[in-house]
Amino acid sequence: TQLLEQSPQFLSIQEGENLTVYCNSSSVFSSLQWYRQEPGEGPVLLVTVVTGGEVKKLKRLTFQFGDARKDSSLHITAAQPGDTGLYLCAGAGGGYQKVTFGTGTKLQVIP
Amino acid sequence: DAGVTQSPTHLIKTRGQQVTLRCSPISGHKSVSWYQQVLGQGPQFIFQYYEKEERGRGNFPDRFSARQFPNYSSELNVNALLLGDSALYLCASSSRTGSSYNEQFFGPGTRLTVL
């Protein structure tokens, strides 16, 4: 069974601070996605990383895929209240593209 | 272009009843996946359908079933509802399967409450 553990589970920070969310597994994934989900809505795709060691930037968000494709991190610089939400990593692998979601990190950015 | 749509938005059922949830994928997408998200947790994979065939099944009991229609829309059925089936049911569509990419686009979900 593939499992993705995210840390921390909860994070409450002040506007302008930096933060890093981690997504770890003992399994190798062919690709890994990061999503943000707001209450009552479906997850919204932020980025997909495919190559081990890959780094992608999306404005103030930096995503990295581990060299062994087992882990990933999301770094947010100068967090804004609009960054508040549930951040989910999801790994794809297997012949039928079963997607395994992480346990989630709930981020609150206080103005 | 319309995104993934799901109906109904909210649903209240009692234990033992049956429920059918519906999903329409993004136009041109042939793959539909269903997920169950219990409050405070990440989504759990239930099924994936591609070209009307089941391509993947998660660790859910046989009370859960699904199908995909020729227009690629999909239904998720849950029989003999239990209190623990209360959750947000998410549908996601993607343009392909079987490749190393699996970019999925999610609908807003159906909030099912079982009393």
mmCIF file of C-alpha atoms in Angstrom:
data_model
loop_
_atom_site.group_PDB
_atom_site.id
_atom_site.type_symbol
_atom_site.label_atom_id
_atom_site.label_comp_id
_atom_site.label_asym_id
_atom_site.label_seq_id
_atom_site.Cartn_x
_atom_site.Cartn_y
_atom_site.Cartn_z
ATOM 1 C CA THR A 1 0.000 0.000 0.000
ATOM 2 C CA GLN A 2 1.349 3.373 -1.007
ATOM 3 C CA LEU A 3 1.173 6.014 1.705
ATOM 4 C CA LEU A 4 2.011 9.696 1.574
ATOM 5 C CA GLU A 5 2.654 11.430 4.874
ATOM 6 C CA GLN A 6 2.517 15.201 5.015
ATOM 7 C CA SER A 7 4.003 17.406 7.679
ATOM 8 C CA PRO A 8 3.079 19.464 9.443
ATOM 9 C CA GLN A 9 -0.617 18.622 9.716
ATOM 10 C CA PHE A 10 -1.526 22.143 10.781
ATOM 11 C CA LEU A 11 0.291 25.426 10.351
ATOM 12 C CA SER A 12 -0.789 28.862 11.532
ATOM 13 C CA ILE A 13 1.530 31.703 10.586
ATOM 14 C CA GLN A 14 1.567 35.472 10.250
ATOM 15 C CA GLU A 15 1.319 37.182 6.890
ATOM 16 C CA GLY A 16 4.784 37.658 5.381
ATOM 17 C CA GLU A 17 6.376 34.569 6.948
ATOM 18 C CA ASN A 18 7.900 31.715 4.968
ATOM 19 C CA LEU A 19 6.907 28.085 5.337
ATOM 20 C CA THR A 20 7.702 24.616 3.999
ATOM 21 C CA VAL A 21 5.367 21.647 3.737
ATOM 22 C CA TYR A 22 6.772 18.149 3.314
ATOM 23 C CA CYS A 23 5.344 15.108 1.582
ATOM 24 C CA ASN A 24 7.114 11.799 2.226
ATOM 25 C CA SER A 25 6.673 8.201 1.163
ATOM 26 C CA SER A 26 8.561 4.927 1.062
ATOM 27 C CA SER A 27 7.180 4.338 -2.452
ATOM 28 C CA VAL A 28 8.397 5.664 -5.767
ATOM 29 C CA PHE A 29 5.928 7.667 -7.816
ATOM 30 C CA SER A 30 5.962 8.337 -11.539
ATOM 31 C CA SER A 31 4.675 11.848 -10.894
ATOM 32 C CA LEU A 32 3.575 13.940 -7.985
ATOM 33 C CA GLN A 33 1.012 16.708 -7.849
ATOM 34 C CA TRP A 34 0.292 19.450 -5.356
ATOM 35 C CA TYR A 35 -3.240 20.715 -4.852
ATOM 36 C CA ARG A 36 -4.885 23.410 -2.757
ATOM 37 C CA GLN A 37 -8.396 22.885 -1.496
ATOM 38 C CA GLU A 38 -10.722 25.399 0.104
ATOM 39 C CA PRO A 39 -13.673 24.402 2.316
ATOM 40 C CA GLY A 40 -16.601 22.961 0.364
ATOM 41 C CA GLU A 41 -14.683 22.841 -2.908
ATOM 42 C CA GLY A 42 -12.683 20.300 -4.848
ATOM 43 C CA PRO A 43 -8.869 20.367 -4.894
ATOM 44 C CA VAL A 44 -7.291 22.706 -7.444
ATOM 45 C CA LEU A 45 -4.120 21.541 -9.165
ATOM 46 C CA LEU A 46 -1.083 23.755 -8.485
ATOM 47 C CA VAL A 47 1.736 21.824 -10.128
ATOM 48 C CA THR A 48 2.895 18.432 -11.402
ATOM 49 C CA VAL A 49 6.499 17.293 -10.976
ATOM 50 C CA VAL A 50 7.801 14.315 -12.889
ATOM 51 C CA THR A 51 11.603 14.184 -12.874
ATOM 52 C CA GLY A 52 13.651 13.359 -9.776
ATOM 53 C CA GLY A 53 15.239 16.551 -8.437
ATOM 54 C CA GLU A 54 12.889 18.749 -10.430
ATOM 55 C CA VAL A 55 12.136 22.223 -9.090
ATOM 56 C CA LYS A 56 9.152 24.271 -10.264
ATOM 57 C CA LYS A 57 8.188 27.780 -9.273
ATOM 58 C CA LEU A 58 4.730 29.299 -9.303
ATOM 59 C CA LYS A 59 5.024 32.926 -8.180
ATOM 60 C CA ARG A 60 5.788 32.682 -4.434
ATOM 61 C CA LEU A 61 5.460 28.878 -4.375
ATOM 62 C CA THR A 62 8.443 26.587 -5.000
ATOM 63 C CA PHE A 63 7.929 22.860 -5.475
ATOM 64 C CA GLN A 64 10.662 20.237 -5.413
ATOM 65 C CA PHE A 65 10.543 16.532 -6.247
ATOM 66 C CA GLY A 66 13.062 14.367 -4.417
ATOM 67 C CA ASP A 67 15.898 12.748 -6.362
ATOM 68 C CA ALA A 68 14.461 9.292 -5.699
ATOM 69 C CA ARG A 69 10.901 10.432 -6.534
ATOM 70 C CA LYS A 70 9.665 9.392 -3.095
ATOM 71 C CA ASP A 71 9.217 12.797 -1.522
ATOM 72 C CA SER A 72 8.422 16.387 -2.302
ATOM 73 C CA SER A 73 8.320 19.784 -0.660
ATOM 74 C CA LEU A 74 6.334 22.964 -1.100
ATOM 75 C CA HIS A 75 7.894 26.237 0.026
ATOM 76 C CA ILE A 76 5.857 29.422 0.242
ATOM 77 C CA THR A 77 7.654 32.751 0.477
ATOM 78 C CA ALA A 78 6.008 35.743 2.153
ATOM 79 C CA ALA A 79 2.712 33.989 2.815
ATOM 80 C CA GLN A 80 -0.505 35.891 2.137
ATOM 81 C CA PRO A 81 -3.988 35.357 3.653
ATOM 82 C CA GLY A 82 -5.091 34.124 0.239
ATOM 83 C CA ASP A 83 -2.712 31.169 0.651
ATOM 84 C CA THR A 84 -4.950 29.801 3.423
ATOM 85 C CA GLY A 85 -6.298 26.351 2.622
ATOM 86 C CA LEU A 86 -5.659 22.634 2.702
ATOM 87 C CA TYR A 87 -2.548 21.635 0.759
ATOM 88 C CA LEU A 88 -2.511 18.111 -0.603
ATOM 89 C CA CYS A 89 0.210 16.183 -2.332
ATOM 90 C CA ALA A 90 -0.776 13.272 -4.555
ATOM 91 C CA GLY A 91 1.375 10.599 -6.124
ATOM 92 C CA ALA A 92 0.600 8.729 -9.317
ATOM 93 C CA GLY A 93 1.931 5.290 -10.083
ATOM 94 C CA GLY A 94 0.866 1.884 -11.237
ATOM 95 C CA GLY A 95 -0.485 0.740 -14.530
ATOM 96 C CA TYR A 96 -3.900 2.273 -14.097
ATOM 97 C CA GLN A 97 -2.711 5.548 -12.691
ATOM 98 C CA LYS A 98 -4.130 5.098 -9.216
ATOM 99 C CA VAL A 99 -3.542 8.335 -7.381
ATOM 100 C CA THR A 100 -2.661 8.331 -3.696
ATOM 101 C CA PHE A 101 -3.301 11.510 -1.771
ATOM 102 C CA GLY A 102 -1.340 12.673 1.218
ATOM 103 C CA THR A 103 -2.801 13.313 4.629
ATOM 104 C CA GLY A 104 -2.997 17.059 4.001
ATOM 105 C CA THR A 105 -1.567 20.204 5.585
ATOM 106 C CA LYS A 106 -4.024 22.805 6.784
ATOM 107 C CA LEU A 107 -2.479 26.265 6.448
ATOM 108 C CA GLN A 108 -3.853 29.421 8.036
ATOM 109 C CA VAL A 109 -2.210 32.745 7.245
ATOM 110 C CA ILE A 110 -3.203 35.448 9.689
ATOM 111 C CA PRO A 111 -3.300 39.048 8.403
ATOM 112 C CA ASP B 1 -15.165 25.950 -21.114
ATOM 113 C CA ALA B 2 -17.068 24.253 -18.304
ATOM 114 C CA GLY B 3 -15.064 22.407 -15.708
ATOM 115 C CA VAL B 4 -16.024 19.142 -14.056
ATOM 116 C CA THR B 5 -19.609 19.261 -12.855
ATOM 117 C CA GLN B 6 -21.189 17.112 -10.170
ATOM 118 C CA SER B 7 -24.736 16.648 -8.975
ATOM 119 C CA PRO B 8 -26.319 16.934 -6.567
ATOM 120 C CA THR B 9 -24.350 19.415 -4.480
ATOM 121 C CA HIS B 10 -25.674 18.123 -1.179
ATOM 122 C CA LEU B 11 -27.560 14.990 -0.245
ATOM 123 C CA ILE B 12 -29.014 13.649 2.985
ATOM 124 C CA LYS B 13 -29.863 9.965 3.272
ATOM 125 C CA THR B 14 -30.618 7.513 6.056
ATOM 126 C CA ARG B 15 -28.801 4.325 6.888
ATOM 127 C CA GLY B 16 -29.597 1.446 4.553
ATOM 128 C CA GLN B 17 -30.648 3.643 1.644
ATOM 129 C CA GLN B 18 -28.992 3.773 -1.743
ATOM 130 C CA VAL B 19 -27.526 6.835 -3.450
ATOM 131 C CA THR B 20 -26.413 7.749 -6.980
ATOM 132 C CA LEU B 21 -23.970 10.577 -7.603
ATOM 133 C CA ARG B 22 -23.307 12.025 -11.041
ATOM 134 C CA CYS B 23 -20.301 13.550 -12.740
ATOM 135 C CA SER B 24 -19.710 15.200 -16.117
ATOM 136 C CA PRO B 25 -16.039 15.496 -17.119
ATOM 137 C CA ILE B 26 -14.374 18.342 -18.927
ATOM 138 C CA SER B 27 -15.195 18.219 -22.628
ATOM 139 C CA GLY B 28 -12.701 15.967 -24.383
ATOM 140 C CA HIS B 29 -11.643 14.142 -21.218
ATOM 141 C CA LYS B 30 -12.195 10.403 -21.348
ATOM 142 C CA SER B 31 -11.029 9.404 -17.872
ATOM 143 C CA VAL B 32 -13.091 9.864 -14.711
ATOM 144 C CA SER B 33 -12.001 9.027 -11.191
ATOM 145 C CA TRP B 34 -14.011 9.010 -7.973
ATOM 146 C CA TYR B 35 -12.686 9.857 -4.525
ATOM 147 C CA GLN B 36 -14.111 9.894 -1.020
ATOM 148 C CA GLN B 37 -12.919 12.643 1.308
ATOM 149 C CA VAL B 38 -13.788 12.370 4.956
ATOM 150 C CA LEU B 39 -13.633 15.643 6.872
ATOM 151 C CA GLY B 40 -10.059 16.592 7.744
ATOM 152 C CA GLN B 41 -8.418 13.943 5.563
ATOM 153 C CA GLY B 42 -7.071 13.667 2.053
ATOM 154 C CA PRO B 43 -9.223 12.124 -0.675
ATOM 155 C CA GLN B 44 -9.252 8.329 -0.936
ATOM 156 C CA PHE B 45 -9.317 6.728 -4.384
ATOM 157 C CA ILE B 46 -12.459 4.710 -5.149
ATOM 158 C CA PHE B 47 -12.555 4.051 -8.918
ATOM 159 C CA GLN B 48 -11.071 5.124 -12.204
ATOM 160 C CA TYR B 49 -12.879 4.666 -15.509
ATOM 161 C CA TYR B 50 -11.415 5.198 -18.951
ATOM 162 C CA GLU B 51 -13.279 4.666 -22.202
ATOM 163 C CA LYS B 52 -16.171 3.146 -20.242
ATOM 164 C CA GLU B 53 -14.014 0.469 -18.638
ATOM 165 C CA GLU B 54 -12.971 0.208 -15.007
ATOM 166 C CA ARG B 55 -9.220 0.772 -14.888
ATOM 167 C CA GLY B 56 -8.663 0.930 -11.156
ATOM 168 C CA ARG B 57 -10.391 0.227 -7.859
ATOM 169 C CA GLY B 58 -9.449 1.363 -4.399
ATOM 170 C CA ASN B 59 -9.977 -0.429 -1.115
ATOM 171 C CA PHE B 60 -13.733 0.046 -0.849
ATOM 172 C CA PRO B 61 -16.450 -2.579 -0.260
ATOM 173 C CA ASP B 62 -18.680 -3.973 -2.995
ATOM 174 C CA ARG B 63 -21.441 -1.619 -1.847
ATOM 175 C CA PHE B 64 -19.631 0.947 -3.989
ATOM 176 C CA SER B 65 -20.032 0.648 -7.753
ATOM 177 C CA ALA B 66 -19.679 2.959 -10.714
ATOM 178 C CA ARG B 67 -20.087 3.142 -14.433
ATOM 179 C CA GLN B 68 -19.128 5.420 -17.307
ATOM 180 C CA PHE B 69 -21.425 6.256 -20.178
ATOM 181 C CA PRO B 70 -20.638 6.689 -23.910
ATOM 182 C CA ASN B 71 -20.519 10.480 -23.419
ATOM 183 C CA TYR B 72 -17.873 9.870 -20.672
ATOM 184 C CA SER B 73 -20.095 11.047 -17.852
ATOM 185 C CA SER B 74 -20.125 8.787 -14.821
ATOM 186 C CA GLU B 75 -22.249 7.654 -11.918
ATOM 187 C CA LEU B 76 -21.163 6.424 -8.515
ATOM 188 C CA ASN B 77 -23.618 4.213 -6.645
ATOM 189 C CA VAL B 78 -23.464 3.353 -2.983
ATOM 190 C CA ASN B 79 -25.837 0.739 -1.555
ATOM 191 C CA ALA B 80 -26.812 -0.002 2.027
ATOM 192 C CA LEU B 81 -25.493 3.318 3.295
ATOM 193 C CA LEU B 82 -23.643 3.439 6.599
ATOM 194 C CA LEU B 83 -23.008 6.405 8.848
ATOM 195 C CA GLY B 84 -19.329 6.163 7.893
ATOM 196 C CA ASP B 85 -20.169 6.838 4.263
ATOM 197 C CA SER B 86 -20.801 10.476 5.152
ATOM 198 C CA ALA B 87 -18.181 12.391 3.204
ATOM 199 C CA LEU B 88 -17.439 14.686 0.289
ATOM 200 C CA TYR B 89 -17.432 12.631 -2.912
ATOM 201 C CA LEU B 90 -15.159 14.078 -5.541
ATOM 202 C CA CYS B 91 -15.041 13.387 -9.236
ATOM 203 C CA ALA B 92 -11.958 14.156 -11.284
ATOM 204 C CA SER B 93 -11.409 14.021 -15.011
ATOM 205 C CA SER B 94 -8.250 13.739 -17.038
ATOM 206 C CA SER B 95 -7.488 13.551 -20.710
ATOM 207 C CA ARG B 96 -5.601 10.301 -20.670
ATOM 208 C CA THR B 97 -4.452 7.385 -18.647
ATOM 209 C CA GLY B 98 -1.629 4.927 -18.847
ATOM 210 C CA SER B 99 1.079 7.579 -19.139
ATOM 211 C CA SER B 100 3.444 8.976 -16.558
ATOM 212 C CA TYR B 101 1.295 12.080 -16.192
ATOM 213 C CA ASN B 102 -2.032 12.075 -14.448
ATOM 214 C CA GLU B 103 -3.141 15.678 -14.225
ATOM 215 C CA GLN B 104 -6.624 15.550 -12.850
ATOM 216 C CA PHE B 105 -9.168 18.327 -12.595
ATOM 217 C CA PHE B 106 -11.663 18.055 -9.780
ATOM 218 C CA GLY B 107 -15.286 18.964 -9.525
ATOM 219 C CA PRO B 108 -16.749 20.744 -6.497
ATOM 220 C CA GLY B 109 -17.919 17.476 -4.971
ATOM 221 C CA THR B 110 -21.153 16.107 -3.573
ATOM 222 C CA ARG B 111 -21.538 16.382 0.185
ATOM 223 C CA LEU B 112 -23.304 13.205 1.385
ATOM 224 C CA THR B 113 -24.677 13.047 4.906
ATOM 225 C CA VAL B 114 -25.983 9.727 6.216
ATOM 226 C CA LEU B 115 -28.239 9.932 9.264
#
